Coordinates of C-alpha atoms in Angstrom, one line a residue:
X12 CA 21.8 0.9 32.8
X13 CA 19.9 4.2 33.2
X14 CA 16.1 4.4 32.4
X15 CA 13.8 6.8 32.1
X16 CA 10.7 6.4 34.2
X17 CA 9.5 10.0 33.4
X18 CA 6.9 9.1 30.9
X19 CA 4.6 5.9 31.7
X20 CA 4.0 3.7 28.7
X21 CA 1.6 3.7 25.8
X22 CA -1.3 1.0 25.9
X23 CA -0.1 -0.3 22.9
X24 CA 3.1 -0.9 23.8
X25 CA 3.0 -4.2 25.3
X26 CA 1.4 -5.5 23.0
X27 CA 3.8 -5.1 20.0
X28 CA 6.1 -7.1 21.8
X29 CA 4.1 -9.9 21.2
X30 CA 2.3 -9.5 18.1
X31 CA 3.1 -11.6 14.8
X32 CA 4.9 -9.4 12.6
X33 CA 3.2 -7.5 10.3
X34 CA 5.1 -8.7 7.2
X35 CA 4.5 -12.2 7.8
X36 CA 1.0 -11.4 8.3
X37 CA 0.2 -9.9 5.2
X38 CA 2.0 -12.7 2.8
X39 CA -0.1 -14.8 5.0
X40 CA -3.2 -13.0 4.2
X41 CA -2.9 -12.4 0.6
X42 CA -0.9 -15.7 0.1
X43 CA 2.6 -14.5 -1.4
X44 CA 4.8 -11.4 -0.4
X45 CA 3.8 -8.2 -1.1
X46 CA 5.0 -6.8 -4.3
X47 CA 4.7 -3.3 -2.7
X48 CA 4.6 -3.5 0.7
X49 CA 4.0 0.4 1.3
X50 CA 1.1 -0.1 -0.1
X51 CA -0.5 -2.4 3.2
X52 CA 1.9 0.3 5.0
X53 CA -0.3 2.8 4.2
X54 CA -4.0 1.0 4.1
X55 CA -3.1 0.2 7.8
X56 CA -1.9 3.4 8.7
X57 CA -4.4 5.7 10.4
X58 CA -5.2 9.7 9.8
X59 CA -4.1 10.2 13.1
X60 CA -0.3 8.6 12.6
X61 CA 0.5 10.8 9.4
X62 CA -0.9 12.4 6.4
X63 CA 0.0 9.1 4.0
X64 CA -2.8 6.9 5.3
X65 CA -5.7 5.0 4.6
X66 CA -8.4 6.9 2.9
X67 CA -7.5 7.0 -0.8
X68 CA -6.8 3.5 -0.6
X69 CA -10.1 2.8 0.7
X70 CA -11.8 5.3 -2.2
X71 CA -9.8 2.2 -4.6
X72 CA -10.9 -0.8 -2.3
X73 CA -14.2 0.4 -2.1
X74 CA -14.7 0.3 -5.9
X75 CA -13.0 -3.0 -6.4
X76 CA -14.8 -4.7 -3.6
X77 CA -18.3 -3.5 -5.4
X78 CA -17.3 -4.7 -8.3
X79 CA -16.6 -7.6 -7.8
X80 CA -19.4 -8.2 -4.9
X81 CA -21.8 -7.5 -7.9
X82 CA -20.3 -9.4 -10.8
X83 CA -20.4 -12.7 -8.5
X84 CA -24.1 -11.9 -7.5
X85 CA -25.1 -10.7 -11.2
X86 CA -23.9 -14.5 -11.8
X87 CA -24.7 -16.5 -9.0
X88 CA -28.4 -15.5 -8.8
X89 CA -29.4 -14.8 -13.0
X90 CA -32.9 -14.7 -12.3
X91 CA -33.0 -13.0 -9.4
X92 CA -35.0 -9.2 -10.4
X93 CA -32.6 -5.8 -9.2
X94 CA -33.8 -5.3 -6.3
X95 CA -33.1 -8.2 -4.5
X96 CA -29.6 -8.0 -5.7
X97 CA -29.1 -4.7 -4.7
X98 CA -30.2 -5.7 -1.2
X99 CA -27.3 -8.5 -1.0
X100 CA -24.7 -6.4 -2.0
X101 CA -25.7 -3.7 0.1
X102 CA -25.3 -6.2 2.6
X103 CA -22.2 -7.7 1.6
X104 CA -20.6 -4.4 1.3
X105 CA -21.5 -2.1 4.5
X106 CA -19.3 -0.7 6.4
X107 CA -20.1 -3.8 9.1
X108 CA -19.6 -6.7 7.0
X109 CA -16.1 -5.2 5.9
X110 CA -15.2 -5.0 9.8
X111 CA -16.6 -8.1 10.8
X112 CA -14.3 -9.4 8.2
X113 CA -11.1 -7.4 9.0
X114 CA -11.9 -8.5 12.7
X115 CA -12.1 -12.6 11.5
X116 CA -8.4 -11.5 9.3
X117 CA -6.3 -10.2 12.4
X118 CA -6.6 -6.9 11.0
X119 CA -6.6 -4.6 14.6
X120 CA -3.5 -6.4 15.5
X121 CA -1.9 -4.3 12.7
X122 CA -3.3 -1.1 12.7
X123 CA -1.3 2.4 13.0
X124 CA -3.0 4.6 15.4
X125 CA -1.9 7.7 16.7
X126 CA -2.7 7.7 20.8
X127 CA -5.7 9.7 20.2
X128 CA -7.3 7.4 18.2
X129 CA -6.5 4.3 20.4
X130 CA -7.5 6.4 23.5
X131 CA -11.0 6.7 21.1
X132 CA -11.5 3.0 20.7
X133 CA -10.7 3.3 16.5
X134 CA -9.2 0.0 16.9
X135 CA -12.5 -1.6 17.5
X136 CA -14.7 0.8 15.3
X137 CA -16.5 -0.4 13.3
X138 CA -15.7 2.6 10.8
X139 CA -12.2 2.5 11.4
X140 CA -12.5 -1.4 10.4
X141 CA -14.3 -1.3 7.5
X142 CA -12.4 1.5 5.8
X143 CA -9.1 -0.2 6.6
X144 CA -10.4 -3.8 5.0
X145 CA -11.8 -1.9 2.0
X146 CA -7.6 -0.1 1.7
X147 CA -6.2 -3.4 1.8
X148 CA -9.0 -4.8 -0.6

């Protein structure tokens, strides 16, 4: 068997031996298969890996998830003035809230990232995070 020690390892490469697959993960998360599973592909899939990637997903997600954030508050609080709305669904949209939620999902587990961006930390950013929950939203 001949092997080629000449260049060392990525970081992330023991760790894909080991990680659930990411298939399975999203019929998991979403609760059936995907009906078009380039779709999460692509809201997973980092600037950094190839031009098809997250961001225009995330313009979509981001308009959904506000949406429907402020339908559900509209209703749940009805006599609650503006302002005090706008303030929970600032807070229930930012950037962290989105992370702290793709954190709780498993999302960094299935993140594309080009070695640049892992070198960077983007798997733990909280940027990174939130626009990738907001593409798969």
């Amino acid at each position: 068997m001949d092997m080629d020690f000449r260049r060392p390892l990525e970081p992330h490469r023991g760790r894909l031996l080991n990680r659930p697959e990411t298939a399975a993960w999203v019929h998991e998360l979403i609760g059936r298969p995907p009906r078009q599973p380039d779709r999460f592909t692509q809201a997973l899939t980092h600037g950094s890996v190839k031009a098809d990637h997250y961001e225009r997903l995330e313009f979509l997600g981001d308009r959904v998830l506000g949406l429907v954030v402020a339908e559900w508050l509209y209703e749940r609080f009805p006599e609650e003035p503006e302002g005090n709305l706008s303030r929970r669904f600032n807070a229930l949209v930012s950037g962290e809230t989105c992370a702290d939620i793709a954190r709780i999902a498993g999302v960094p587990q299935h993140i594309r990232l080009g070695k640049q961006a892992r070198d960077d930390g983007a798997v733990d950013s909280v940027n990174v995070l939130g626009d990738v929950m907001e593409a798969l939203i």
